[in-house]
Each structure stands twice: as C-alpha cells, then as structure tokens.
Amino acid sequence: MVGIDPEEKAAEHPIELVLARLLRLGSLVAAALLAVGIALMVLGQSAVAPRLITAGLLVLLGTPVLRVLVAAVIFVKERDWHFALFSLVVLCAVAAGIYFGKGM
Amino acid sequence: MVITFITIFAIGIAAGVVGAILGLGGGIIIVPALTLGFGMPMRTAVAASTVCIIATSTGAAVAFLRDRLTNTRVAIWLEMGTSMGALTGALVAALVNQRVLFVLFGLLLAYSAYNMFRTRKEHARPEVIPDAISAKLRLGGSYYDKALGRRVEYQVTRTLPGLVIMYFSGAAAGLLGIGAGIFKVPAMDQVMGMPFKASSATSNFMIGVTAASGAVVYFARGDVKPLVAGPVVLGVLLGAILGARLMMRMPASKIRLFFMPILAYTAIEMIYKGVKWW
C-alpha cells in the first residue's frame, strides 16, 4: 500500500524539491532554536532563553517569504515568465503589507 | 511552570496534526485553548496562533512537496489573490463594520459546508474540464495517493473565480485576524475542481505566506510573547510533520468527513460573533 510509485522517481520536479529543502532547513533551524531556548528557560536561564525563542520564531516567520523569493528565482531561471511575474506580485504585496502593517 | 509548558506544547502538537491534515492553520484549537484554558489575553493568543499558522504550513509542506501533493503552480497563482486580499484587509480594517463581515463570511462558510456535504462522495463529482487559463498555465497535476495505492491525475478549472475567492479569503484573514485556510480548501475543492487532498496540501502551502505579513505586525507590536509562543509553536511544528504523514495515508473521504463539522462550526461561530451585539 505504501510502495513507491515507479513514475514518482522518473518525474522531474526540481522546484518542489528545492522548496522542500528550503522549508525543511527553515523548520529545523527554528525548531532547534526554540528547543534550546525552552530548555534553558526550564533550567532557569531566563536572560538568554527569550532571545533564543524569539530568534527561532523570526526564522520561522522569514521562511515562507524566502520561499516565494526562491520560487521567483527558479521561475526566472526556467524562463517561465508568467510564474516569475506572479511570484513578484506576491512578494510586492507581502512587502507592502509589512510596510503598512508596521505603521499600524 | 514546567507543567504549563508541557500542556501548551501538547496543545500545539494536536493543533499541528489537525491543521496539517485539513489544510488549516490550527488557530481554531490554539486561540480557544490559550484564552479559555490559560486565561491569556486575546491579542497574545491570536499573535501566537498566527505564528503557529506559519509553523503548520512550513512543517507539513516538506512532506507534501516531496509527495507532489502540493500543486505549486496553483499555489503561486492563487497567492496573488490572497496576498493582495490580505493587504487590502489590513488597510481597510479600521473602516468597515466587523460585525457585518463576520456574518457575511459566516454565511459564505455555511454555504461551502452545505456544498461540501452535497458533493461528499468523490465519485459523484462531474469531470473537470480545464478552462483556457488553466490549460495555458499548465495548472493540472497528479500525485500518488498512498491510501488508494494509485496515481491520481486531475485538472483545474474556474481559475479566475478561484483567484477572486482567494482575494476575499485573504481579505478575511487580514480583516478578522484568522488563518483563511477554511476558505481556501473549499475554493479549490468545490470551485476549481481539485481533489480534496491536493486542495488541503496546497492550502497548507499557501497559508504560511498569508500569515507571514500578519505575524510581522504582531511582532512589531510586541504581542508575540516568546514564553507562550515558543512551546506552542515547537509543538505545532512537530505535530504538522506528523499530521502530514498521517494525511497522505488517509482516504480523502475520511478527511472530508473531518473537515465538514469544523467548517460548519466555524460558520456558526462567525455568524454568532456578528449578531451577538445586535
């Protein structure tokens, strides 16, 4: 039931693999920072702990934005101009949201 | 304090599992748990929940991308709608009557719950014929369904109505401070004709980007409390990784069955919030 589909291996989907690697790296770094931060908190190191946790949360926050940026770069490399443009629109909207949001 | 940490961590795991399976952020579990269970202020809970949406999205996406359950092309097309919508929502939040919005969005959810119930049997769905945009942008896809033991090929249709709905779901996220996965899954499944599992995985992939711009605002305001958000987010990350693996082995009909009551509950909750003060 769980067997690997032979077509699965043959199919080339570089963008999915690159994005998967990026998101895995982001979650691993964030999880490590959070885990160390929480462990230090429990051990009573209340000076460093919140900073480590905040760093972990910020890494997590940056990962999806970086994901859109990397997707845009891949589409430009593949000369897939439609999707490069779509990614750019998303990036601009997120950037504008951050810009206006901070002022609120 | 250690006990509190462990409890919050466990709630995070549960929210991550549910969120990853259904393509939602898990806020539906985290916000009530933190406010009602731990007496935390709404702002702290919503801020923690927003970071959790990103954690669910990122944690689950790794497995979904590898198994090609996520349709990245559809995701990027629709993210244009959600991100522009979220921007509009954040900008006009102060100008509009929130109660009317709650009722409107609640009715919309009730309608999608009804539609989803009506078409609950996957084989009862009409065949999907791709529209011009979908064909040109090659939005159709295929994935290997571990529960069925075969490859599922699918087409995508009504690309423009889908984009418009995503714009409003993004606006709902910005206006009401919710993760809008609950709108995204029915939009892909019901309107665009995508299989439920692909809809859920793609929604999951998208919610991280929608939530990121919102989370920045909460960070800037200092609403993200590291000691609350830390354990819950770590739990959600682990739960999402686990939930993604579970989801790939679950039959789509079971996941739909699980999604419908949550959809109906959220619809009632939103309408109630809207009419409460009238």
Short mmCIF file of C-alpha atoms in Angstrom, two decimals:
data_model
loop_
_atom_site.label_atom_id
_atom_site.label_comp_id
_atom_site.label_asym_id
_atom_site.label_seq_id
_atom_site.Cartn_x
_atom_site.Cartn_y
_atom_site.Cartn_z
CA MET A 1 0.00 0.00 0.00
CA VAL A 2 2.81 2.36 0.89
CA GLY A 3 5.05 1.20 -2.00
CA ILE A 4 6.91 3.75 -4.09
CA ASP A 5 5.24 4.59 -7.37
CA PRO A 6 7.74 3.96 -10.18
CA GLU A 7 6.54 7.07 -12.03
CA GLU A 8 7.30 9.11 -8.95
CA LYS A 9 11.04 8.61 -9.38
CA ALA A 10 11.02 9.22 -13.11
CA ALA A 11 9.14 12.50 -12.82
CA GLU A 12 11.34 15.59 -12.65
CA HIS A 13 10.01 18.28 -10.34
CA PRO A 14 13.06 20.34 -9.35
CA ILE A 15 11.06 23.25 -7.91
CA GLU A 16 9.22 21.05 -5.40
CA LEU A 17 12.48 19.51 -4.20
CA VAL A 18 14.28 22.85 -3.87
CA LEU A 19 11.35 24.36 -1.92
CA ALA A 20 11.05 21.24 0.25
CA ARG A 21 14.74 21.51 1.14
CA LEU A 22 14.40 25.22 1.95
CA LEU A 23 11.34 24.69 4.16
CA ARG A 24 12.98 21.75 5.93
CA LEU A 25 16.07 23.84 6.66
CA GLY A 26 13.86 26.67 7.98
CA SER A 27 11.85 24.37 10.25
CA LEU A 28 14.95 22.57 11.54
CA VAL A 29 16.79 25.79 12.44
CA ALA A 30 13.63 27.26 14.03
CA ALA A 31 12.89 24.04 15.97
CA ALA A 32 16.49 23.83 17.25
CA LEU A 33 16.48 27.46 18.45
CA LEU A 34 13.05 27.00 20.09
CA ALA A 35 14.04 23.72 21.77
CA VAL A 36 17.30 25.12 23.19
CA GLY A 37 15.50 28.30 24.29
CA ILE A 38 12.75 26.37 26.08
CA ALA A 39 15.29 24.00 27.68
CA LEU A 40 17.29 26.97 29.03
CA MET A 41 14.07 28.56 30.28
CA VAL A 42 13.18 25.41 32.20
CA LEU A 43 16.74 25.35 33.63
CA GLY A 44 16.25 28.93 34.84
CA GLN A 45 18.43 30.80 32.32
CA SER A 46 15.78 33.48 31.89
CA ALA A 47 18.16 36.04 30.39
CA VAL A 48 19.14 34.25 27.15
CA ALA A 49 16.11 31.99 26.72
CA PRO A 50 13.51 34.52 25.42
CA ARG A 51 16.04 35.82 22.89
CA LEU A 52 16.71 32.35 21.51
CA ILE A 53 12.97 31.65 21.29
CA THR A 54 12.34 34.97 19.53
CA ALA A 55 15.17 34.18 17.09
CA GLY A 56 13.54 30.81 16.37
CA LEU A 57 10.14 32.47 15.78
CA LEU A 58 11.73 35.04 13.43
CA VAL A 59 13.46 32.30 11.40
CA LEU A 60 10.07 30.61 11.07
CA LEU A 61 8.48 33.91 10.00
CA GLY A 62 11.11 34.53 7.33
CA THR A 63 10.87 31.04 5.80
CA PRO A 64 7.62 31.47 3.75
CA VAL A 65 8.74 34.86 2.45
CA LEU A 66 12.09 33.36 1.41
CA ARG A 67 10.12 30.52 -0.20
CA VAL A 68 8.33 32.96 -2.54
CA LEU A 69 11.65 34.65 -3.35
CA VAL A 70 13.36 31.33 -4.18
CA ALA A 71 10.35 30.27 -6.32
CA ALA A 72 10.66 33.57 -8.23
CA VAL A 73 14.38 32.93 -8.88
CA ILE A 74 13.65 29.37 -10.11
CA PHE A 75 10.93 30.62 -12.49
CA VAL A 76 13.26 33.29 -13.89
CA LYS A 77 15.96 30.65 -14.43
CA GLU A 78 13.46 28.41 -16.20
CA ARG A 79 12.29 31.42 -18.27
CA ASP A 80 8.76 30.76 -17.05
CA TRP A 81 7.88 34.46 -17.21
CA HIS A 82 4.22 34.13 -16.23
CA PHE A 83 5.04 32.49 -12.94
CA ALA A 84 8.05 34.74 -12.32
CA LEU A 85 5.65 37.69 -12.60
CA PHE A 86 3.08 36.04 -10.30
CA SER A 87 5.77 35.45 -7.66
CA LEU A 88 6.85 39.07 -7.97
CA VAL A 89 3.25 40.26 -7.39
CA VAL A 90 3.07 38.10 -4.24
CA LEU A 91 6.40 39.43 -2.97
CA CYS A 92 5.32 43.06 -3.57
CA ALA A 93 2.00 42.50 -1.76
CA VAL A 94 3.77 40.89 1.22
CA ALA A 95 6.37 43.69 1.31
CA ALA A 96 3.63 46.36 1.15
CA GLY A 97 1.72 44.54 3.90
CA ILE A 98 4.78 44.55 6.13
CA TYR A 99 5.44 48.23 5.35
CA PHE A 100 1.87 49.40 6.08
CA GLY A 101 1.36 46.90 8.88
CA LYS A 102 4.30 48.14 10.90
CA GLY A 103 2.85 51.64 10.97
CA MET A 104 -0.44 50.46 12.48
CA MET B 1 5.81 26.18 35.12
CA VAL B 2 7.22 23.05 33.50
CA ILE B 3 3.73 21.52 33.60
CA THR B 4 2.28 24.59 31.84
CA PHE B 5 5.00 24.36 29.18
CA ILE B 6 4.25 20.69 28.59
CA THR B 7 0.48 21.32 28.38
CA ILE B 8 0.93 24.19 25.90
CA PHE B 9 3.37 22.04 23.92
CA ALA B 10 0.82 19.18 23.80
CA ILE B 11 -1.93 21.55 22.59
CA GLY B 12 0.50 22.67 19.89
CA ILE B 13 1.06 19.09 18.73
CA ALA B 14 -2.71 18.46 18.49
CA ALA B 15 -3.26 21.72 16.57
CA GLY B 16 -0.38 20.90 14.22
CA VAL B 17 -1.74 17.43 13.42
CA VAL B 18 -5.29 18.70 12.75
CA GLY B 19 -4.05 21.74 10.83
CA ALA B 20 -1.78 19.70 8.56
CA ILE B 21 -4.47 17.13 7.76
CA LEU B 22 -7.15 19.71 6.93
CA GLY B 23 -5.03 22.43 5.32
CA LEU B 24 -5.85 24.93 8.10
CA GLY B 25 -3.61 26.81 10.47
CA GLY B 26 -4.82 25.21 13.68
CA GLY B 27 -5.88 28.57 15.12
CA ILE B 28 -9.30 27.04 15.73
CA ILE B 29 -7.69 24.98 18.52
CA ILE B 30 -4.97 27.33 19.76
CA VAL B 31 -6.95 30.53 20.28
CA PRO B 32 -9.71 28.98 22.47
CA ALA B 33 -7.17 26.81 24.34
CA LEU B 34 -4.95 29.75 25.27
CA THR B 35 -7.74 32.22 26.08
CA LEU B 36 -10.20 29.89 27.80
CA GLY B 37 -7.76 27.30 29.15
CA PHE B 38 -4.97 29.58 30.34
CA GLY B 39 -6.79 32.92 30.65
CA MET B 40 -4.43 34.65 28.26
CA PRO B 41 -5.41 37.92 26.57
CA MET B 42 -6.92 37.58 23.08
CA ARG B 43 -4.06 39.52 21.47
CA THR B 44 -1.40 37.18 22.88
CA ALA B 45 -3.41 34.14 21.75
CA VAL B 46 -4.06 35.47 18.25
CA ALA B 47 -0.40 36.50 17.85
CA ALA B 48 0.78 33.03 18.94
CA SER B 49 -1.80 31.44 16.66
CA THR B 50 -0.59 33.47 13.66
CA VAL B 51 2.98 32.22 14.15
CA CYS B 52 1.52 28.70 14.53
CA ILE B 53 -0.12 29.03 11.10
CA ILE B 54 3.35 29.58 9.64
CA ALA B 55 4.67 26.60 11.63
CA THR B 56 1.88 24.29 10.35
CA SER B 57 2.44 25.46 6.80
CA THR B 58 6.22 25.06 6.88
CA GLY B 59 6.30 21.82 8.85
CA ALA B 60 3.70 20.00 6.75
CA ALA B 61 4.81 21.39 3.38
CA VAL B 62 8.07 19.43 3.36
CA ALA B 63 6.32 16.05 3.19
CA PHE B 64 3.54 17.30 0.87
CA LEU B 65 6.04 18.81 -1.60
CA ARG B 66 8.07 15.60 -1.73
CA ASP B 67 4.96 13.54 -2.46
CA ARG B 68 3.81 16.13 -5.05
CA LEU B 69 0.53 16.58 -3.19
CA THR B 70 1.11 20.34 -3.23
CA ASN B 71 0.35 21.99 -6.56
CA THR B 72 2.98 24.76 -6.51
CA ARG B 73 1.75 26.36 -9.74
CA VAL B 74 -1.83 26.65 -8.46
CA ALA B 75 -0.45 27.90 -5.13
CA ILE B 76 1.51 30.74 -6.71
CA TRP B 77 -1.38 31.72 -8.99
CA LEU B 78 -3.76 31.88 -6.02
CA GLU B 79 -1.26 33.54 -3.68
CA MET B 80 -1.58 36.63 -5.86
CA GLY B 81 -5.19 36.80 -4.72
CA THR B 82 -4.58 36.00 -1.05
CA SER B 83 -1.65 38.38 -0.62
CA MET B 84 -3.41 41.30 -2.35
CA GLY B 85 -6.53 40.50 -0.31
CA ALA B 86 -4.60 40.40 2.95
CA LEU B 87 -3.07 43.77 2.09
CA THR B 88 -6.49 45.30 1.38
CA GLY B 89 -7.92 43.73 4.53
CA ALA B 90 -5.19 45.18 6.71
CA LEU B 91 -5.57 48.64 5.11
CA VAL B 92 -9.35 48.92 5.39
CA ALA B 93 -9.74 47.06 8.71
CA ALA B 94 -10.49 50.30 10.55
CA LEU B 95 -13.08 51.48 8.03
CA VAL B 96 -15.52 48.59 7.85
CA ASN B 97 -18.08 47.16 10.20
CA GLN B 98 -16.55 43.95 11.52
CA ARG B 99 -19.88 42.50 12.62
CA VAL B 100 -21.35 42.66 9.11
CA LEU B 101 -18.19 40.97 7.86
CA PHE B 102 -18.42 38.18 10.40
CA VAL B 103 -21.99 37.48 9.29
CA LEU B 104 -21.10 37.65 5.58
CA PHE B 105 -18.08 35.37 5.90
CA GLY B 106 -20.06 33.06 8.20
CA LEU B 107 -22.82 32.72 5.59
CA LEU B 108 -20.21 32.04 2.91
CA LEU B 109 -18.72 29.27 5.06
CA ALA B 110 -22.15 27.80 5.76
CA TYR B 111 -22.77 27.72 2.01
CA SER B 112 -19.47 25.89 1.36
CA ALA B 113 -20.24 23.45 4.19
CA TYR B 114 -23.58 22.71 2.51
CA ASN B 115 -21.89 22.28 -0.89
CA MET B 116 -19.24 20.02 0.54
CA PHE B 117 -21.90 17.89 2.20
CA ARG B 118 -23.83 17.66 -1.08
CA THR B 119 -20.79 16.51 -3.08
CA ARG B 120 -19.33 14.39 -0.26
CA LYS B 121 -18.86 11.36 -2.48
CA GLU B 122 -15.78 11.92 -4.63
CA HIS B 123 -17.11 9.77 -7.49
CA ALA B 124 -20.32 11.81 -7.64
CA ARG B 125 -18.34 14.82 -8.86
CA PRO B 126 -18.56 15.84 -12.51
CA GLU B 127 -15.47 15.55 -14.67
CA VAL B 128 -13.27 18.64 -14.60
CA ILE B 129 -12.56 20.29 -17.94
CA PRO B 130 -9.71 22.81 -17.71
CA ASP B 131 -10.52 26.39 -18.69
CA ALA B 132 -8.30 28.47 -21.01
CA ILE B 133 -6.08 29.92 -18.26
CA SER B 134 -5.60 26.57 -16.55
CA ALA B 135 -4.62 24.96 -19.86
CA LYS B 136 -2.23 27.78 -20.76
CA LEU B 137 -0.54 27.85 -17.35
CA ARG B 138 -0.50 24.02 -17.10
CA LEU B 139 -2.19 24.04 -13.70
CA GLY B 140 -3.34 20.42 -13.79
CA GLY B 141 -1.34 17.90 -11.84
CA SER B 142 -1.03 14.40 -10.49
CA TYR B 143 0.02 12.74 -7.27
CA TYR B 144 0.48 9.24 -5.98
CA ASP B 145 -2.27 8.55 -3.42
CA LYS B 146 -0.89 6.25 -0.72
CA ALA B 147 -4.38 5.43 0.58
CA LEU B 148 -5.69 4.44 -2.88
CA GLY B 149 -2.40 2.89 -3.98
CA ARG B 150 -2.58 4.59 -7.38
CA ARG B 151 -1.72 7.80 -9.17
CA VAL B 152 -4.47 10.46 -9.27
CA GLU B 153 -4.45 12.76 -12.31
CA TYR B 154 -6.53 15.91 -12.18
CA GLN B 155 -7.38 19.09 -14.00
CA VAL B 156 -8.10 22.55 -12.65
CA THR B 157 -10.94 24.78 -13.81
CA ARG B 158 -12.60 28.15 -12.99
CA THR B 159 -9.17 29.69 -12.43
CA LEU B 160 -10.41 33.29 -12.39
CA PRO B 161 -13.35 32.80 -9.96
CA GLY B 162 -10.86 30.87 -7.78
CA LEU B 163 -8.49 33.84 -7.78
CA VAL B 164 -11.33 36.24 -6.86
CA ILE B 165 -12.41 34.00 -3.96
CA MET B 166 -8.79 33.85 -2.79
CA TYR B 167 -8.70 37.65 -2.82
CA PHE B 168 -11.68 37.72 -0.44
CA SER B 169 -10.26 34.92 1.72
CA GLY B 170 -7.05 36.92 2.01
CA ALA B 171 -9.12 39.98 2.94
CA ALA B 172 -10.93 37.91 5.58
CA ALA B 173 -7.56 36.87 7.01
CA GLY B 174 -6.41 40.49 7.15
CA LEU B 175 -9.70 41.88 8.49
CA LEU B 176 -10.66 39.28 11.05
CA GLY B 177 -7.25 38.04 12.12
CA ILE B 178 -7.96 34.45 11.16
CA GLY B 179 -6.00 31.93 9.10
CA ALA B 180 -8.09 31.71 5.99
CA GLY B 181 -7.42 28.04 5.23
CA ILE B 182 -11.06 27.35 5.97
CA PHE B 183 -11.97 29.39 2.84
CA LYS B 184 -9.08 28.16 0.70
CA VAL B 185 -9.82 24.43 0.86
CA PRO B 186 -13.48 24.73 -0.33
CA ALA B 187 -12.45 27.24 -3.02
CA MET B 188 -10.03 24.75 -4.57
CA ASP B 189 -12.10 21.63 -3.89
CA GLN B 190 -15.58 22.95 -4.71
CA VAL B 191 -14.96 25.76 -7.20
CA MET B 192 -11.77 24.78 -9.02
CA GLY B 193 -12.46 21.04 -9.04
CA MET B 194 -9.19 19.95 -7.43
CA PRO B 195 -9.11 16.67 -5.47
CA PHE B 196 -9.59 17.21 -1.74
CA LYS B 197 -6.10 16.07 -0.75
CA ALA B 198 -4.41 18.33 -3.30
CA SER B 199 -6.64 21.22 -2.12
CA SER B 200 -5.71 20.65 1.50
CA ALA B 201 -1.97 20.35 0.81
CA THR B 202 -1.98 23.41 -1.47
CA SER B 203 -3.97 25.46 1.06
CA ASN B 204 -1.47 24.37 3.67
CA PHE B 205 1.38 25.59 1.48
CA MET B 206 -0.29 28.98 0.94
CA ILE B 207 -1.38 29.87 4.48
CA GLY B 208 2.23 30.42 5.58
CA VAL B 209 2.64 33.34 3.18
CA THR B 210 -0.73 34.90 4.12
CA ALA B 211 0.12 34.63 7.82
CA ALA B 212 3.68 35.96 7.47
CA SER B 213 2.67 39.55 6.71
CA GLY B 214 0.19 39.47 9.61
CA ALA B 215 2.75 38.00 12.00
CA VAL B 216 5.16 40.88 11.32
CA VAL B 217 2.53 43.30 12.65
CA TYR B 218 2.12 41.27 15.85
CA PHE B 219 5.90 41.09 16.30
CA ALA B 220 6.24 44.86 15.81
CA ARG B 221 3.51 45.48 18.40
CA GLY B 222 5.20 43.13 20.88
CA ASP B 223 2.19 40.81 21.02
CA VAL B 224 4.28 37.70 20.35
CA LYS B 225 5.25 36.52 23.84
CA PRO B 226 8.23 34.15 23.48
CA LEU B 227 7.34 32.10 26.56
CA VAL B 228 3.83 31.39 25.23
CA ALA B 229 4.60 31.22 21.51
CA GLY B 230 7.83 29.20 21.93
CA PRO B 231 6.37 25.95 23.33
CA VAL B 232 3.15 26.09 21.31
CA VAL B 233 4.99 26.74 18.03
CA LEU B 234 7.52 23.95 18.67
CA GLY B 235 4.59 21.61 19.34
CA VAL B 236 2.80 22.74 16.16
CA LEU B 237 5.95 22.15 14.07
CA LEU B 238 6.27 18.57 15.30
CA GLY B 239 2.51 17.98 15.06
CA ALA B 240 2.43 19.29 11.48
CA ILE B 241 5.23 16.95 10.38
CA LEU B 242 3.35 14.04 11.94
CA GLY B 243 -0.03 15.21 10.57
CA ALA B 244 1.31 15.47 7.02
CA ARG B 245 2.49 11.85 7.13
CA LEU B 246 -0.88 10.74 8.52
CA MET B 247 -2.83 12.69 5.92
CA MET B 248 -1.05 11.09 2.98
CA ARG B 249 -2.17 7.65 4.16
CA MET B 250 -5.76 8.68 4.94
CA PRO B 251 -8.58 8.25 2.41
CA ALA B 252 -9.85 11.62 1.11
CA SER B 253 -13.44 10.77 2.11
CA LYS B 254 -12.39 10.47 5.79
CA ILE B 255 -10.60 13.83 5.67
CA ARG B 256 -13.69 15.49 4.15
CA LEU B 257 -15.82 13.99 6.88
CA PHE B 258 -13.47 15.54 9.41
CA PHE B 259 -13.41 18.91 7.61
CA MET B 260 -17.20 19.39 7.29
CA PRO B 261 -18.08 19.72 11.02
CA ILE B 262 -15.17 22.14 11.54
CA LEU B 263 -16.42 24.20 8.59
CA ALA B 264 -19.99 24.18 9.96
CA TYR B 265 -18.78 25.03 13.47
CA THR B 266 -16.68 27.98 12.24
CA ALA B 267 -19.63 29.25 10.18
CA ILE B 268 -21.93 29.23 13.22
CA GLU B 269 -19.24 30.79 15.41
CA MET B 270 -18.65 33.62 12.92
CA ILE B 271 -22.35 34.37 12.43
CA TYR B 272 -22.80 34.30 16.21
CA LYS B 273 -19.92 36.73 16.73
CA GLY B 274 -21.53 39.02 14.16
CA VAL B 275 -25.03 39.09 15.64
CA LYS B 276 -24.04 38.85 19.33
CA TRP B 277 -24.16 42.58 19.96
CA TRP B 278 -27.22 43.42 17.89
#
